[in-house]
Amino acid sequence: MRTIAVVNQKGGCGKTTVSINLASALADMGHKTLLVDMDPQSHCAVGLAVPEDQIEQSIYDVLISTSRNEPIRLTEVLWQISDRLELAPASIDLSAFEQQMAGIPERECCLKNVLAQVLSEYDYAIVDCPPAVGLLTFNALRAATDAIVPVETGYFALHGLSKQLETLSILCKRCNRQVDVRVLASMYDIRTKMAREILAELRNHFADKMFKTIVNFNTKLKEAASLGQPIAEYDPVSRGQMDFHALAEEVIGSRPKEQRHEIVKSLAGQLEAISTTADQLLKSAKIPKTEGPPIQEIKAPKAEEPQKTETPQKTETDIKLSDYYGVSQINDAVVFVTLYPRAKDVQIAGDFNNWQPEKTPLHKVGTSGVWQTKLKVPAGKYRYRLVVDGHWQQDPYNENAELNPFGGFNSIVDVK
Ligand SMILES: Nc1ncnc2c1ncn2[C@@H]1O[C@H](COP(=O)(O)OP(=O)(O)OP(=O)(O)O)[C@@H](O)[C@H]1O
Ligand SMILES: [Mg+2]
């Protein structure tokens, strides 16, 4: 069983939304999944229409029972949500957990010990953490094999990121466990320039510590939660559903069994590295402290080796990231520039090449993670998608897009 803690002490960054919908997507893909709510706010129950007044026993009772002589089994508190998804709900009592466990040895290992009883019964356990760094979050990290840190793609989220990760890192040093931790861009609003620039910077700095999948801002996710449904049930063709399907695929694919031993690193070390880059990121980005005024001074990454394809002119390296990435027309050619530091292969499929990606590969620019290509096409409106290591996706730096017949989005470029 893989145990994935969804953690960030910042409130409202999307932890519960990620927990519920990732768990639901994994279950829909055939994996037996357990969702554990470690937040006294009990939002997982709310988001899955489990009536709070009927929760007689919660994960609190199971955790606390480990320190008493009347053990309660996890299976006694579970609610079945769908064929392969079960919820261990939280309750307000959890807010007293830290106080009640004070002085009890091994109090950080309660969840780990509880989950150890069901290791062979589930493929995944997703643990939703409270917006605080305390004994509950520590229990989650202690039990985890992986951690997902959702980060809102807004300036203020970025500003707090370094502090958040630093605290987590201190906590994890005590934990001394080997966990794979990754940042997930959440609530991404492609229409705002701020979000696009921050995504570019996050990708550039965090590289392989970041999920390729982005969770877009999608009001359907909010509606689904308020009606107590996972997005897959509420609106199976929504953008939100596509994002969580892709996230689940990436999670499943991220650690093929045979490679596990190579990937495992210390969580504390990784968080420290991420936190340092978050600081550098803030310094280098020179992003204004308020949303609103346009960003003037973000430099596009430098090309480090001679470029094989024709590229945007040199002066363009000083322009804003939002103008640099995506698609633009330069004279009679269309230039595609994108950022995928971890990709091995980036191609474009579109009307102009009969949707055959192998005909239009992008070329890697040095080691910066930037990929680009230039095409000459007659004037007209073209639809395209990026194909990154075989995964078809919308161009994240082009806000001009339309729904395609397959339920995905095609990016659009108008060549004059
Ligand atoms: N991708 C998204 N698109 C639109 N709304 C979202 C998205 N993700 C989360 N939300 C909404 O933002 C609000 C906060 O999200 P959520 O409850 O998942 O955050 P959280 O980190 O769990 O918060 P807390 O720290 O309080 O537990 C909710 O109303 C949720 O529906
Ligand atoms: Mg929450």
CSV table of N, CA and C in Angstrom, one decimal, residues 190 239 381-385 394-396 398-404 408-413:
chain,number,residue,atom,x,y,z
A,190,ILE,N,-5.6,29.8,-15.8
A,190,ILE,CA,-4.8,30.1,-17.0
A,190,ILE,C,-5.0,31.6,-17.5
A,239,ARG,N,-13.4,19.9,-16.7
A,239,ARG,CA,-12.0,20.1,-16.6
A,239,ARG,C,-11.4,19.5,-15.3
A,381,LYS,N,-6.7,29.8,-38.8
A,381,LYS,CA,-6.9,29.4,-37.4
A,381,LYS,C,-6.5,27.9,-37.3
A,382,TYR,N,-5.6,27.6,-36.3
A,382,TYR,CA,-5.1,26.2,-36.1
A,382,TYR,C,-5.4,25.8,-34.7
A,383,ARG,N,-5.7,24.5,-34.6
A,383,ARG,CA,-5.9,23.9,-33.3
A,383,ARG,C,-4.7,22.9,-33.1
A,384,TYR,N,-4.2,22.9,-31.8
A,384,TYR,CA,-3.1,21.9,-31.6
A,384,TYR,C,-3.1,21.5,-30.1
A,385,ARG,N,-2.3,20.4,-29.9
A,385,ARG,CA,-2.1,20.0,-28.5
A,385,ARG,C,-0.6,19.6,-28.3
A,394,GLN,N,-3.2,20.2,-23.2
A,394,GLN,CA,-3.4,21.5,-23.7
A,394,GLN,C,-2.1,22.3,-23.4
A,395,ASP,N,-1.8,23.3,-24.2
A,395,ASP,CA,-0.7,24.2,-24.0
A,395,ASP,C,-0.9,25.0,-22.8
A,396,PRO,N,-0.2,24.8,-21.6
A,396,PRO,CA,-0.5,25.6,-20.4
A,396,PRO,C,-0.2,27.1,-20.5
A,398,ASN,N,-1.1,29.0,-23.2
A,398,ASN,CA,-1.9,29.6,-24.2
A,398,ASN,C,-3.4,29.6,-23.7
A,399,GLU,N,-3.9,30.7,-23.4
A,399,GLU,CA,-5.2,30.7,-22.8
A,399,GLU,C,-6.3,30.6,-23.8
A,400,ASN,N,-5.9,30.7,-25.1
A,400,ASN,CA,-6.9,30.5,-26.2
A,400,ASN,C,-7.1,29.0,-26.5
A,401,ALA,N,-8.3,28.5,-26.0
A,401,ALA,CA,-8.5,27.1,-26.2
A,401,ALA,C,-9.9,26.8,-26.4
A,402,GLU,N,-10.3,25.6,-26.9
A,402,GLU,CA,-11.7,25.2,-27.0
A,402,GLU,C,-11.8,23.7,-26.8
A,403,LEU,N,-13.0,23.4,-26.3
A,403,LEU,CA,-13.3,22.0,-26.0
A,403,LEU,C,-13.2,21.1,-27.3
A,404,ASN,N,-12.6,20.0,-27.3
A,404,ASN,CA,-12.6,19.1,-28.4
A,404,ASN,C,-13.6,18.0,-28.3
A,408,GLY,N,-11.3,16.9,-24.1
A,408,GLY,CA,-10.1,17.6,-23.7
A,408,GLY,C,-10.2,19.0,-24.4
A,409,PHE,N,-9.1,19.8,-24.2
A,409,PHE,CA,-9.1,21.1,-24.8
A,409,PHE,C,-8.0,21.2,-25.8
A,410,ASN,N,-8.4,21.8,-27.0
A,410,ASN,CA,-7.4,22.1,-28.0
A,410,ASN,C,-6.9,23.5,-27.8
A,411,SER,N,-5.6,23.8,-27.9
A,411,SER,CA,-5.2,25.2,-27.9
A,411,SER,C,-5.3,25.7,-29.3
A,412,ILE,N,-5.5,27.0,-29.4
A,412,ILE,CA,-5.8,27.7,-30.7
A,412,ILE,C,-4.7,28.7,-31.0
A,413,VAL,N,-4.3,28.8,-32.3
A,413,VAL,CA,-3.4,29.9,-32.7
A,413,VAL,C,-4.0,30.4,-34.0
